[in-house]
């Protein structure tokens, strides 16, 4: 009973006519109780319409294109083009019924019959959505009618086996998922919700966008699919918005067409701000809604819209549209009364109820937009595509002569296909237009911000663009300062699963959680991170170290045992003090060289030992200051040689004491060994072996200056690399062997009369010496940098001081303070008093 509301809403006769199916208004069926239904039922009354006012621009664009073509003296000369516009409001059933009406030419469809007196139909332009295109294409393909779809490009409809006579005019959206992810990455949004239509096109979008999101570590908080069936207010649909609003994601990406997503407006909570940022894709007109007062909370949204050139004259054409100028256009009159709210749905419609001199320009953007939409632009190109195909056919067919002579020329619809596959032209806006087989470029997008004001004015403000095939750096642009974020008062809203990890921290993934959900862990010792949300920390270069916050590498300070620092000055003072003391002892021994206590144990060995101890104290100075090639070569070798000389002298002294007390018979052959040559030979041979070891060391793997940037945080240690650790420990081991030998011999000779021997003093000196160097080895191994050098200097000074103190200080005490004991008589009295020989 409502077919008369679906039948041609707007017509214009012509020599050739095409049909168009546009979603203009919904047919409301009112039952006896006044309840509005959305499906036709018998014995009900068709009372009113639910207009989608913005779609009326599509009808105006189609009308404008036809008038422009008919005025063109070059395109289709002497042939007028007409149209019949049918209503196809978001209903598969209604669209199929409208298609049957178009084919049969009657209000009540008669399948497989054409009731037109003269069939001038050549093509169909329709399909605002993929679902509607499928419904129409399935029917029109039976009759080989060419169908030009102006809805979103759908790869499914491009299947020429299933839809051989369907042609898509909209540009491809292959790079749209990439552009959306570029936007998300630009604002660092990593936790987003995805809303799409529950069809193959929606599934394809989800696969592509989630794949791109995964590459940039952006995660989907939830995925909501909206059925694309006829509008119903079921329970499931009412649950869409509560689930979306209740999610933790503050960024919602919506993909679909205007008709399919209309259900979102009916499921919103009235006057309740959502505090979400909506990102709409190209084919959803976010501004469109059927009523002035609506549950509409998309303020602050960002939407991708196609870049299109302005069609000359279209806006001027819209300004002239008025029902007063075209009183026979009933549909225009109905639109006018509904759009300007000067209609009582239970009374007759009268234009006098509307304000005088009103124009389409006076309507708000959600009712009518003076700027040509992408759907209107695609419709405009589709009309011209039909015109150019007919023009080519007119030029190439033999009927052209008949047309000139006055006979009518009406091609069969199936004849247009061979021309449609190759058609291309430049429209009045200067853009090149291809039908799908010849399409060579992808869509370019403006990014617009939807802004509403308290006085109900609305704007779509351009804040960026996305051009897929542009050079790197020019393909994506956003102006943050120009964006109004709606109810969100923040500068840039944040939408993340986990708070960002600042510099000095790295992300730690939780098992089983999305990649966007993580915890923050401070960088390990020696590593830094100077950016947000890094997966791993980086090591500093060798000459730098992390600061306290571990977010920056700072240069390391060079460190070595400097003479100018307090510890260096202290060690220098101690070394010079002991050197001075050793020289004083040497002076005492030289001054009192003829006394019995000096002569008792070989004066030459005592002088040699004192001189070598003097060099032992001085060689510690080689360890102070910045290491150089010379100091590195000299210090260990010098230390090894002079200490070996000292220990060799002590060994020689010990041997001399033992031989002196063990050889008692005058004229004994063994007594011949108790000569100075024996002592000199011991010193020479033992020292010579050490010299040979040091020579091999310096010749094969000499020490050299080196740096250690790792042992002490924040410092680069300037040190001497010993070259060969084996050689170094061989030198120390050889000294230890000599010292152990001296200690053993002296220990065995400790019971000899102590008036004329120094075995006990040598025993104690070797005990001190060995204790110092045995303690040195583990301490040396466990320290680094300056501490290692201090340990070795201390060991040199302590062991040298031990030798000096244990061997020579008691003798100096006797020489200087008890001179009466340093005479022959004093020695004899002491021997007799002790009862020793």
PDB file of C-alpha atoms in Angstrom, residues 315-322 325:
ATOM      1  CA  UNK A 315      26.647  26.223  -5.015  1.00  0.00           C
ATOM      2  CA  UNK A 316      25.005  28.943  -7.101  1.00  0.00           C
ATOM      3  CA  UNK A 317      22.542  26.377  -8.388  1.00  0.00           C
ATOM      4  CA  UNK A 318      21.646  25.339  -4.831  1.00  0.00           C
ATOM      5  CA  UNK A 319      20.974  28.961  -3.873  1.00  0.00           C
ATOM      6  CA  UNK A 320      18.320  29.194  -6.610  1.00  0.00           C
ATOM      7  CA  UNK A 321      16.461  26.039  -5.502  1.00  0.00           C
ATOM      8  CA  UNK A 322      13.030  26.897  -4.097  1.00  0.00           C
ATOM      9  CA  UNK A 325      10.034  28.489  -8.420  1.00  0.00           C
TER      10      UNK A 325
END
